[in-house]
Amino acid sequence: MLVNKIPKDKIKYCIENLETMFDPQVERDYSMLKQALSLFRNGAVYNAAIEGDTITAAVQDKSDTYTTALELDFMEISFCSCQLKDEIFCVHKLATLFYIFSLFDSPGEFFNQWKERFKYTATEKMLPITKKERTYQEDSLESWLTFFNEKYIQFSKKREARMSTYWNYQRSTNLAEDLYETFYPTLLDTVMPSSPVGENLFHFHAALSVFEKILENAADIYSSSYSNHYTRKYLGEILADIAELAFNVRKSNIERTNADEKILSETPERLVNILLMTRDFQYDRLYLFQIACSNLILTKEQLDSLKRKLLARGKKEEKLKELGKVNFSSECRLALAHLDFIVEKDKVAIKRLSDGPANEVYYYTTWFKSLAQNKVWDRFKIWLSFIEKRMNEYIHQYGEQQLKRELTTFYLFYIKGYANEKGKEDVYINTLQTWLPYSYSDFCDYLLEQKEFRMWTELQLFAGIAIENIDKGLLKEIEEKDRSCLLPLYHHAVEAAISEKSRDAYKQAVKYLRKLRTHYKSLKKEDVWNGYIHMLSAKYKRLRAFQEELRKGKGKLIND
C-alpha cells in the first residue's frame, strides 16, 4: 500500500517547511494554499505513486491535467508540467503534497492552524488515518441534513471557545469566512456516498448547508456596507461551487442509483425552503434556485410538483402582501417564471412577471445572459422587448442610480452582441438613446468606436459634461480627425465660464476663446471667428473685467 511506503518524517518536514515559506498575510501565498487545498478536496489528485523519495501524481485543474513529481529531500527541484520554472511550489505540487499528507493527518486542520498563525503540531507518530465509517444513510436527505447539523454544532462550540475573547463585531464579521473556510470542509471530511453522482449530490447539499448557515447568521452581522460586502463575497464563493456541482450532476453520463434518484426527488423542496427562508440577499437566493433547478429538476413530474407548491405558496404570500405584512410574493413569482423559462414558455413567464414591479428587472439577468451566451436569438428577441419596456419604467423611478447604471451596462453588453450577430444595429442605438442618462458611458464608447465625433459632441452637451472633464488625449485625437466637431464644446465652455462672473472665470473663458481661434484658423474660417468674437464682445460689453481679459497680452483677442 502507498501509505506504508511513504517516509512519514519527510512528509512532516515538508509540511512544517510550508510555514516558513508561506505567509497567510500575503495574498498570493494565501490564495495558493487555498487553491491547492481545494484541488485536493475535490479529488483532483490521482494516480499517486512513490519511488524512493520521489512521489508522482496527476492533478486535474479545470480542463487540463498536470504531472507532478515531488522530491521530498529537495523540494526546490520538484517538477510540475505547468512549467512554472521559477517557482519552488505551484498549486499542483501543493495539492499533491496535501494528498499524501492526508493519509496521516488533516490538510484542512493544517491550513486552519497556518491561517491563524498557530504552529502545526503533527499527530503522534503521524499514524495512518483509520478508515472512517459512514455516519448517515446514503439514500436519505434527512439523514444527510442531520449529519450536517451535527457538524455545525461541533463547529459552533469550537468557534465560540476560540473566539470568546473577541469583540462581538469581530466575531460577527468573521463568521461568513469561518463558515466557508472552516465549517464547509468538515462536512466533506467523511466517507462519501458510493456512487459518483451521489458524491456530487452530497457535496452539493453540503454547500447548500453552508449557504443556509451564512443566511441564518446574516441578521446578526453588524449592519454596514463592509460586513454586507464581506458576507456577499462568501455567498458568491459557495454559489460558484453549487453551480459547478449541479452542472456536474446534469452532465454526468454515469447511471444513477436508486439512492441518487431518491435524493434528487427530495432536492427541489429544499431549494424552495432556502429561497423563502429570509428576506436578506434576495438575488443570491434566487440565483441559487435558478442554477440548481436548471440542472437538477430532471423530470416533468418533479417540475409540475414544484410548480404546484409554488403556486399554492404564492397565493398565501399575495394575501400577506395585501395585509401589508412581510411576504415572499416576489420570490414565488420569480421562481415560477424560472420554471416557465426552463421549459421555454417565455411568453407565459413574461406574462407572470408583468404582474410584478419594474425593479424586478434586476432578477431577469440570469435568463437574458443564458439566452445570449447560447445564441438562442429567437427567444432572446422575445425577452428583449419585455426587458426594454421594464428598464424604461425602472430608470424613471426615484433612486437606485448606481444599480440602474450597472443594469444598463449589463443589458447593453448582450444587446450589442445580439445587434452585431443579427445585423440589428438600429436596435442597439435606439436602446442607447432610450436609456440615457444611464447609458451615457456605453453610448460614448459606441460613438467613438464608430468615429461619430459630431454625435459624440452632442452627447457631451446633452449630458452637461464640461470640456475640462474630458480626457485631453481624447480631445487631441478628435482634433486630428475632425476638429470642427469640438467647436460646440468650446463655445459652450466659454458661455459657462462667463456666466460665473469672476476674474478667474473670465481668464478661463479667454483660454477657451484662444483655442477656438486656433481651430477656426486651421479650418480656414477666420471670417466666422471674427464675427463671433465681435458679437461676444458686444454681448458682454458691460462686463468690464471680461473686456480687459479680451484685450490682454500678446495673444489678445480684440484690438482697441
Coordinates of C-alpha atoms in Angstrom, one line a residue:
M1 CA 0.0 0.0 0.0
L2 CA 1.1 3.5 -0.8
V3 CA 0.7 4.7 2.8
N4 CA 3.2 2.1 4.0
K5 CA 5.9 3.2 1.5
I6 CA 5.8 6.9 2.3
P7 CA 8.7 8.3 4.5
K8 CA 6.5 10.0 7.1
D9 CA 9.2 12.1 8.7
K10 CA 10.0 13.7 5.3
I11 CA 6.3 14.5 4.7
K12 CA 6.2 16.0 8.2
Y13 CA 9.3 18.1 7.4
C14 CA 7.8 19.3 4.0
I15 CA 4.5 20.3 5.7
E16 CA 6.3 22.2 8.5
N17 CA 8.5 23.9 6.0
L18 CA 5.4 25.4 4.4
E19 CA 5.0 27.5 7.5
T20 CA 8.3 29.3 6.8
M21 CA 7.8 29.6 3.1
F22 CA 4.3 30.9 3.0
D23 CA 2.7 33.8 5.0
P24 CA -1.1 33.8 5.5
Q25 CA -1.0 37.7 5.4
V26 CA 0.4 37.7 1.9
E27 CA -2.5 37.4 -0.5
R28 CA -0.6 35.4 -3.1
D29 CA 0.6 32.8 -0.5
Y30 CA -2.9 32.5 1.0
S31 CA -4.5 32.1 -2.4
M32 CA -2.0 29.4 -3.5
L33 CA -2.5 27.2 -0.4
K34 CA -6.3 27.7 -0.5
Q35 CA -6.5 26.7 -4.2
A36 CA -4.2 23.7 -3.6
L37 CA -6.4 22.6 -0.7
S38 CA -9.5 23.0 -2.9
L39 CA -7.9 20.8 -5.7
F40 CA -7.1 18.1 -3.1
R41 CA -10.6 18.2 -1.6
N42 CA -12.3 18.0 -5.0
G43 CA -10.4 14.8 -5.8
A44 CA -8.2 16.4 -8.5
V45 CA -5.1 14.4 -7.4
Y46 CA -4.9 10.8 -8.6
N47 CA -2.6 8.1 -9.7
A48 CA -0.2 8.8 -6.9
A49 CA 2.9 6.6 -6.7
I50 CA 6.2 6.6 -4.9
E51 CA 9.7 5.5 -5.9
G52 CA 12.4 6.1 -3.4
D53 CA 11.9 9.6 -2.1
T54 CA 10.0 10.8 -5.2
I55 CA 6.2 11.0 -5.3
T56 CA 4.5 11.3 -8.6
A57 CA 0.8 12.1 -9.3
A58 CA -1.6 13.6 -11.9
V59 CA -3.6 16.7 -11.0
Q60 CA -6.7 17.7 -12.8
D61 CA -7.1 21.6 -12.9
K62 CA -10.1 22.8 -14.8
S63 CA -9.7 21.3 -18.3
D64 CA -6.0 20.4 -18.1
T65 CA -4.1 17.6 -16.4
Y66 CA -0.7 18.2 -15.0
T67 CA 2.0 15.7 -14.0
T68 CA 3.9 16.4 -10.7
A69 CA 7.0 14.8 -9.2
L70 CA 7.8 15.8 -5.6
E71 CA 11.4 15.4 -4.5
L72 CA 11.0 15.0 -0.7
D73 CA 14.6 15.6 0.1
F74 CA 15.0 18.6 -2.3
M75 CA 11.6 20.3 -2.8
E76 CA 13.4 23.0 -4.8
I77 CA 13.9 20.6 -7.7
S78 CA 10.4 19.2 -7.7
F79 CA 8.7 19.1 -11.1
C80 CA 5.3 20.1 -12.5
S81 CA 4.3 20.1 -16.1
C82 CA 2.5 23.5 -15.7
Q83 CA 6.1 24.8 -16.3
L84 CA 6.3 27.5 -13.6
K85 CA 10.1 27.0 -13.7
D86 CA 10.9 29.9 -11.4
E87 CA 8.7 28.7 -8.6
I88 CA 9.6 26.1 -5.9
F89 CA 5.9 25.4 -5.5
C90 CA 2.9 25.7 -7.7
V91 CA -0.7 24.8 -6.7
H92 CA -0.4 21.4 -8.3
K93 CA 2.7 20.4 -6.3
L94 CA 1.0 21.7 -3.1
A95 CA -2.2 19.7 -3.9
T96 CA -0.1 16.6 -4.4
L97 CA 1.7 17.2 -1.0
F98 CA -1.7 17.7 0.7
Y99 CA -2.9 14.4 -0.9
I100 CA 0.0 12.5 0.6
F101 CA -0.3 14.3 3.9
S102 CA -4.0 13.4 4.1
L103 CA -3.0 9.8 4.6
F104 CA -1.7 10.7 8.0
D105 CA -3.3 13.9 9.1
S106 CA -5.8 16.6 8.0
P107 CA -4.6 19.2 5.5
G108 CA -7.7 21.2 6.4
E109 CA -6.6 21.4 10.1
F110 CA -3.1 22.3 9.0
F111 CA -4.4 25.1 6.8
N112 CA -6.6 26.5 9.5
Q113 CA -3.8 26.5 12.0
W114 CA -1.4 28.1 9.5
K115 CA -4.1 30.7 8.7
E116 CA -4.4 31.6 12.3
R117 CA -0.6 31.6 12.6
F118 CA -0.6 28.7 15.0
K119 CA 2.4 26.3 14.7
Y120 CA 1.4 23.0 13.2
T121 CA 1.7 20.0 15.6
A122 CA 1.8 16.6 13.9
T123 CA -0.4 13.8 15.3
E124 CA 1.6 11.3 17.4
K125 CA 4.0 9.4 15.1
M126 CA 1.8 10.5 12.1
L127 CA -0.1 7.2 12.2
P128 CA -2.1 6.4 9.1
I129 CA -5.7 7.6 9.4
T130 CA -8.0 4.7 10.0
K131 CA -10.9 4.1 7.7
K132 CA -14.0 6.1 8.6
E133 CA -17.5 4.7 8.8
R134 CA -20.4 6.3 7.0
T135 CA -22.5 8.0 9.7
Y136 CA -25.5 8.8 7.6
Q137 CA -28.0 6.9 5.4
E138 CA -26.9 7.0 1.8
D139 CA -30.4 7.3 0.4
S140 CA -31.9 9.8 2.9
L141 CA -31.6 13.5 2.5
E142 CA -33.0 14.0 6.0
S143 CA -30.1 11.8 7.3
W144 CA -27.6 14.0 5.4
L145 CA -29.0 17.2 6.9
T146 CA -28.9 15.7 10.4
F147 CA -25.2 14.9 9.8
F148 CA -24.5 18.4 8.5
N149 CA -26.3 19.9 11.5
E150 CA -24.3 17.8 14.0
K151 CA -21.1 19.1 12.3
Y152 CA -22.4 22.7 12.6
I153 CA -23.0 22.2 16.4
Q154 CA -19.4 21.0 16.8
F155 CA -18.1 23.9 14.7
S156 CA -20.1 26.4 16.7
K157 CA -18.7 25.1 20.0
K158 CA -15.1 25.2 18.8
R159 CA -15.5 28.6 17.3
E160 CA -17.1 30.0 20.5
A161 CA -14.3 28.7 22.6
R162 CA -11.7 30.0 20.2
M163 CA -13.2 33.5 19.8
S164 CA -14.5 34.0 23.4
T165 CA -12.1 36.9 23.9
Y166 CA -13.1 38.8 20.7
W167 CA -15.4 41.7 20.5
N168 CA -18.9 40.8 19.1
Y169 CA -18.2 42.9 16.0
Q170 CA -15.1 40.9 15.1
R171 CA -16.8 37.6 15.8
S172 CA -19.7 38.5 13.5
T173 CA -17.8 39.9 10.6
N174 CA -15.5 36.8 10.5
L175 CA -18.4 34.4 10.7
A176 CA -19.1 34.1 6.9
E177 CA -15.4 33.4 6.3
D178 CA -15.3 30.8 9.1
L179 CA -18.4 29.1 7.7
Y180 CA -16.9 28.8 4.3
E181 CA -13.2 28.2 5.2
T182 CA -13.6 26.0 8.3
F183 CA -17.2 24.6 8.6
Y184 CA -17.5 23.7 4.9
P185 CA -14.5 21.3 4.8
T186 CA -15.7 19.5 7.9
L187 CA -18.9 18.5 6.0
L188 CA -16.8 16.7 3.4
D189 CA -14.5 15.1 5.9
T190 CA -16.4 11.8 5.8
V191 CA -17.0 8.7 3.7
M192 CA -18.8 9.9 0.6
P193 CA -21.8 8.1 -1.0
S194 CA -20.7 5.0 -3.1
S195 CA -21.9 6.4 -6.5
P196 CA -20.1 9.2 -8.3
V197 CA -23.4 11.1 -8.8
G198 CA -24.2 10.6 -5.1
E199 CA -20.8 12.0 -4.2
N200 CA -21.6 15.2 -6.2
L201 CA -25.1 15.4 -4.7
F202 CA -23.6 15.1 -1.2
H203 CA -21.1 17.8 -1.9
F204 CA -24.0 19.9 -3.4
H205 CA -26.1 19.6 -0.3
A206 CA -23.2 20.3 2.0
A207 CA -22.7 23.5 0.0
L208 CA -26.4 24.3 0.4
S209 CA -26.0 23.9 4.2
V210 CA -23.1 26.4 4.2
F211 CA -25.3 28.8 2.2
E212 CA -28.1 28.4 4.7
K213 CA -25.9 29.0 7.7
I214 CA -24.5 32.2 6.2
L215 CA -28.0 33.4 5.6
E216 CA -29.2 32.4 9.1
N217 CA -26.4 34.3 10.7
A218 CA -26.6 37.3 8.3
A219 CA -29.1 39.1 10.5
D220 CA -26.6 39.0 13.4
I221 CA -23.8 40.6 11.4
Y222 CA -23.2 44.3 12.1
S223 CA -25.1 46.3 9.6
S224 CA -22.6 48.1 7.4
S225 CA -21.5 48.2 3.8
Y226 CA -18.3 46.4 4.8
S227 CA -20.0 43.5 6.5
N228 CA -22.6 43.2 3.8
H229 CA -19.8 43.1 1.2
Y230 CA -17.9 40.5 3.3
T231 CA -20.9 38.2 3.6
R232 CA -21.8 38.5 -0.1
K233 CA -18.2 37.6 -1.0
Y234 CA -18.6 34.2 0.6
L235 CA -22.1 33.7 -0.7
G236 CA -20.6 34.2 -4.1
E237 CA -17.9 31.6 -3.4
I238 CA -20.4 29.0 -2.3
L239 CA -22.7 29.8 -5.2
A240 CA -19.8 29.1 -7.6
D241 CA -19.4 25.7 -6.0
I242 CA -23.1 24.9 -6.2
A243 CA -23.3 25.9 -9.8
E244 CA -20.4 23.6 -10.7
L245 CA -21.7 20.7 -8.7
A246 CA -25.2 21.0 -10.1
F247 CA -23.8 21.1 -13.7
N248 CA -21.6 18.0 -13.0
V249 CA -24.7 16.1 -11.9
R250 CA -26.6 17.1 -15.0
K251 CA -23.8 16.3 -17.4
S252 CA -22.8 13.0 -15.8
N253 CA -23.1 10.0 -18.1
I254 CA -22.9 7.6 -15.2
E255 CA -26.1 5.7 -14.4
R256 CA -27.8 7.0 -11.3
T257 CA -28.5 4.6 -8.5
N258 CA -31.9 4.3 -6.6
A259 CA -30.3 6.3 -3.8
D260 CA -29.3 9.0 -6.2
E261 CA -32.8 9.3 -7.7
K262 CA -34.3 9.5 -4.2
I263 CA -32.0 12.3 -3.2
L264 CA -32.8 14.1 -6.4
S265 CA -36.5 13.8 -5.8
E266 CA -36.2 15.4 -2.4
T267 CA -33.9 18.2 -3.5
P268 CA -36.5 20.7 -5.1
E269 CA -38.3 21.1 -1.8
R270 CA -35.1 22.0 -0.1
L271 CA -34.4 24.6 -2.8
V272 CA -37.8 26.2 -2.1
N273 CA -37.2 26.3 1.6
I274 CA -33.9 28.1 1.1
L275 CA -35.5 30.6 -1.4
L276 CA -38.1 31.5 1.2
M277 CA -36.1 31.4 4.4
T278 CA -35.2 35.1 4.8
R279 CA -35.7 38.5 3.2
D280 CA -31.9 39.1 3.0
F281 CA -29.8 38.6 -0.1
Q282 CA -32.7 38.1 -2.5
Y283 CA -30.7 38.0 -5.6
D284 CA -28.4 35.3 -4.2
R285 CA -31.3 33.1 -3.1
L286 CA -33.0 33.4 -6.5
Y287 CA -29.8 32.7 -8.4
L288 CA -29.3 29.6 -6.3
F289 CA -32.8 28.5 -7.1
Q290 CA -32.2 29.2 -10.8
I291 CA -28.9 27.4 -11.3
A292 CA -30.0 24.4 -9.2
C293 CA -33.4 23.9 -10.8
S294 CA -32.0 24.3 -14.3
N295 CA -29.6 21.4 -13.7
L296 CA -31.3 19.1 -11.1
I297 CA -35.0 19.1 -11.9
L298 CA -34.9 16.3 -14.4
T299 CA -38.4 15.1 -14.9
K300 CA -41.8 16.6 -15.8
E301 CA -43.3 15.2 -12.7
Q302 CA -40.8 17.0 -10.5
L303 CA -41.3 20.2 -12.3
D304 CA -45.1 20.0 -12.1
S305 CA -45.0 19.2 -8.4
L306 CA -42.7 22.1 -7.7
K307 CA -44.9 24.5 -9.7
R308 CA -48.0 23.4 -7.8
K309 CA -46.3 24.0 -4.4
L310 CA -45.1 27.5 -5.5
L311 CA -48.5 28.4 -6.9
A312 CA -50.1 27.5 -3.6
R313 CA -47.5 29.3 -1.6
G314 CA -47.7 32.3 -3.9
K315 CA -51.4 32.8 -3.2
K316 CA -50.8 32.8 0.5
E317 CA -48.0 35.4 0.0
E318 CA -50.2 37.6 -2.0
K319 CA -52.8 37.7 0.8
L320 CA -50.0 38.7 3.2
K321 CA -48.9 41.4 0.8
E322 CA -52.5 42.8 0.7
L323 CA -52.5 42.9 4.5
G324 CA -49.2 44.9 4.5
K325 CA -47.3 42.1 6.1
V326 CA -43.8 40.6 5.2
N327 CA -44.2 38.3 2.3
F328 CA -42.4 36.4 -0.4
S329 CA -44.7 37.1 -3.3
S330 CA -41.8 38.4 -5.4
E331 CA -39.7 35.2 -4.8
C332 CA -42.7 33.0 -5.7
R333 CA -43.4 34.9 -8.9
L334 CA -39.8 34.9 -10.0
A335 CA -39.3 31.2 -9.2
L336 CA -42.4 30.3 -11.1
A337 CA -41.2 32.4 -14.1
H338 CA -37.9 30.4 -14.0
L339 CA -39.8 27.1 -14.2
D340 CA -41.6 28.5 -17.2
F341 CA -38.2 29.6 -18.7
I342 CA -36.8 26.1 -18.2
V343 CA -39.5 24.6 -20.5
E344 CA -39.2 27.5 -22.9
K345 CA -42.6 29.0 -22.1
D346 CA -41.2 32.5 -22.4
K347 CA -44.5 34.3 -23.1
V348 CA -46.0 32.6 -20.0
A349 CA -43.1 33.7 -17.9
I350 CA -43.2 37.3 -19.2
K351 CA -47.0 37.5 -18.5
R352 CA -46.3 36.3 -15.0
L353 CA -43.6 38.8 -14.4
S354 CA -45.7 41.6 -15.8
D355 CA -47.7 41.4 -12.5
G356 CA -44.6 42.4 -10.6
P357 CA -42.9 45.8 -10.1
A358 CA -40.5 47.2 -12.7
N359 CA -37.5 46.9 -10.3
E360 CA -37.7 43.1 -10.6
V361 CA -35.8 43.6 -13.9
Y362 CA -32.8 43.2 -11.7
Y363 CA -33.6 39.5 -11.4
Y364 CA -34.0 38.8 -15.2
T365 CA -30.3 38.9 -15.8
T366 CA -29.7 35.2 -15.5
W367 CA -32.2 34.4 -18.2
F368 CA -31.0 37.1 -20.5
K369 CA -27.4 36.2 -20.2
S370 CA -28.2 32.5 -20.7
L371 CA -30.0 33.1 -24.0
A372 CA -27.3 35.5 -25.3
Q373 CA -24.4 33.2 -24.4
N374 CA -26.1 30.2 -26.1
K375 CA -27.2 32.4 -29.0
V376 CA -30.8 31.5 -28.8
W377 CA -31.8 34.6 -30.6
D378 CA -35.4 33.8 -31.3
R379 CA -36.1 33.6 -27.6
F380 CA -33.7 36.4 -26.8
K381 CA -35.8 38.7 -29.1
I382 CA -38.9 37.9 -27.1
W383 CA -37.2 38.8 -23.8
L384 CA -35.5 41.9 -25.3
S385 CA -38.7 43.7 -26.0
F386 CA -40.0 43.0 -22.5
I387 CA -36.8 44.0 -20.8
E388 CA -36.6 47.2 -22.7
K389 CA -40.1 48.1 -21.5
R390 CA -39.3 47.2 -17.9
M391 CA -36.0 49.1 -18.0
N392 CA -37.8 52.2 -19.4
E393 CA -40.1 52.0 -16.4
Y394 CA -37.4 51.3 -13.9
I395 CA -34.9 54.0 -14.9
H396 CA -37.6 56.7 -14.5
Q397 CA -38.3 55.6 -10.9
Y398 CA -36.8 57.5 -8.0
G399 CA -33.5 56.4 -6.5
E400 CA -31.1 53.5 -7.0
Q401 CA -28.9 55.3 -9.6
Q402 CA -25.9 53.1 -9.2
L403 CA -27.9 49.9 -9.7
K404 CA -29.6 51.5 -12.7
R405 CA -26.2 52.2 -14.3
E406 CA -25.0 48.7 -13.6
L407 CA -28.1 47.1 -15.0
T408 CA -28.0 49.3 -18.1
T409 CA -24.3 48.3 -18.8
F410 CA -25.1 44.6 -18.2
Y411 CA -28.1 44.5 -20.6
L412 CA -26.5 46.7 -23.2
F413 CA -23.5 44.3 -23.4
Y414 CA -25.7 41.5 -24.5
I415 CA -28.0 43.6 -26.7
K416 CA -24.8 44.8 -28.5
G417 CA -23.9 41.1 -29.1
Y418 CA -27.3 40.4 -30.5
A419 CA -27.2 43.5 -32.7
N420 CA -23.8 42.5 -34.1
E421 CA -24.8 38.9 -34.6
K422 CA -28.2 39.7 -36.3
G423 CA -27.3 42.9 -38.0
K424 CA -29.7 44.9 -35.8
E425 CA -27.6 48.0 -35.1
D426 CA -30.7 50.2 -35.0
V427 CA -32.0 48.2 -32.0
Y428 CA -28.8 48.9 -30.1
I429 CA -28.7 52.6 -31.0
N430 CA -32.3 53.0 -30.1
T431 CA -31.8 51.4 -26.7
L432 CA -28.7 53.6 -26.1
Q433 CA -30.8 56.7 -26.7
T434 CA -33.8 55.5 -24.7
W435 CA -31.8 54.5 -21.6
L436 CA -30.0 57.9 -21.3
P437 CA -28.5 59.1 -19.0
Y438 CA -27.7 55.7 -17.6
S439 CA -26.4 54.5 -21.0
Y440 CA -24.1 57.5 -21.3
S441 CA -20.8 55.6 -20.9
D442 CA -21.8 52.9 -23.3
F443 CA -23.1 55.4 -25.8
C444 CA -19.8 57.3 -25.7
D445 CA -17.8 54.2 -26.3
Y446 CA -20.0 53.2 -29.3
L447 CA -19.9 56.6 -30.9
L448 CA -16.1 56.7 -30.6
E449 CA -15.8 53.2 -32.0
Q450 CA -17.8 54.3 -35.0
K451 CA -15.9 57.6 -35.3
E452 CA -19.2 59.5 -34.9
F453 CA -17.4 62.5 -33.3
R454 CA -20.2 65.0 -34.1
M455 CA -22.8 62.9 -32.4
W456 CA -20.3 62.3 -29.5
T457 CA -20.1 66.0 -29.0
E458 CA -23.8 66.4 -29.0
L459 CA -24.0 63.7 -26.3
Q460 CA -21.5 65.6 -24.1
L461 CA -23.6 68.7 -24.4
F462 CA -26.7 66.7 -23.6
A463 CA -25.1 65.2 -20.5
G464 CA -23.7 68.5 -19.4
I465 CA -20.1 67.3 -19.4
A466 CA -17.6 70.2 -19.1
I467 CA -14.8 70.2 -21.5
E468 CA -12.2 70.3 -18.7
N469 CA -13.5 66.9 -17.5
I470 CA -12.9 65.3 -20.9
D471 CA -9.6 63.4 -21.4
K472 CA -7.1 65.6 -23.1
G473 CA -5.7 62.7 -25.2
L474 CA -9.2 62.0 -26.5
L475 CA -9.7 65.7 -27.4
K476 CA -6.4 65.6 -29.2
E477 CA -7.4 62.5 -31.1
I478 CA -10.8 64.1 -32.2
E479 CA -8.9 67.3 -33.1
E480 CA -6.7 65.3 -35.5
K481 CA -9.7 63.5 -37.1
D482 CA -12.1 66.4 -37.4
R483 CA -11.5 69.5 -35.2
S484 CA -14.8 71.1 -36.3
C485 CA -16.6 68.6 -34.1
L486 CA -15.1 70.2 -31.0
L487 CA -16.3 73.8 -31.7
P488 CA -19.7 73.4 -29.9
L489 CA -17.9 72.2 -26.8
Y490 CA -15.6 75.2 -26.6
H491 CA -18.5 77.6 -27.4
H492 CA -20.4 76.1 -24.5
A493 CA -17.4 76.2 -22.2
V494 CA -16.9 79.9 -22.9
E495 CA -20.5 80.8 -22.1
A496 CA -20.4 78.7 -18.9
A497 CA -17.2 80.4 -17.7
I498 CA -18.5 83.9 -18.4
S499 CA -21.7 83.1 -16.5
E500 CA -19.7 82.6 -13.3
K501 CA -18.8 86.4 -13.4
S502 CA -15.4 86.3 -11.7
R503 CA -11.9 87.4 -12.8
D504 CA -10.6 83.8 -12.8
A505 CA -13.6 82.5 -14.8
Y506 CA -13.0 85.3 -17.4
K507 CA -9.4 84.2 -17.7
Q508 CA -10.5 80.6 -18.3
A509 CA -13.1 81.8 -20.9
V510 CA -10.3 83.6 -22.7
K511 CA -8.2 80.4 -22.8
Y512 CA -11.1 78.6 -24.4
L513 CA -11.5 81.5 -26.9
R514 CA -7.8 81.3 -27.9
K515 CA -8.3 77.6 -28.5
L516 CA -11.4 78.4 -30.6
R517 CA -9.4 80.9 -32.6
T518 CA -6.8 78.3 -33.4
H519 CA -9.5 75.8 -34.6
Y520 CA -11.2 78.4 -36.8
K521 CA -7.9 79.4 -38.4
S522 CA -7.0 75.8 -39.0
L523 CA -10.4 75.3 -40.6
K524 CA -9.8 78.5 -42.7
K525 CA -12.9 80.1 -41.2
E526 CA -11.4 83.3 -39.9
D527 CA -14.4 85.3 -41.0
V528 CA -16.6 83.2 -38.9
W529 CA -14.3 83.7 -35.9
N530 CA -14.1 87.5 -36.4
G531 CA -17.9 87.7 -36.5
Y532 CA -18.2 85.5 -33.4
I533 CA -15.6 87.3 -31.2
H534 CA -17.1 90.8 -32.0
M535 CA -20.6 89.5 -31.3
L536 CA -19.4 88.1 -28.0
S537 CA -17.6 91.4 -27.0
A538 CA -20.8 93.3 -27.8
K539 CA -23.0 90.9 -25.9
Y540 CA -20.9 91.3 -22.7
K541 CA -19.8 94.9 -23.1
R542 CA -20.9 95.7 -19.6
L543 CA -18.6 93.1 -18.1
R544 CA -15.5 95.4 -17.7
A545 CA -13.2 92.7 -16.3
F546 CA -14.1 90.3 -19.1
Q547 CA -13.4 93.1 -21.7
E548 CA -10.0 93.7 -20.0
E549 CA -9.1 90.0 -20.3
L550 CA -10.1 90.0 -24.0
R551 CA -7.5 92.8 -24.7
K552 CA -4.7 91.5 -22.6
G553 CA -1.3 90.1 -23.6
K554 CA 0.3 89.3 -26.9
G555 CA -2.5 86.9 -27.9
K556 CA -5.2 89.5 -27.2
L557 CA -8.5 88.6 -28.9
I558 CA -9.8 92.1 -29.6
N559 CA -7.9 95.3 -30.5
D560 CA -8.8 98.6 -29.0

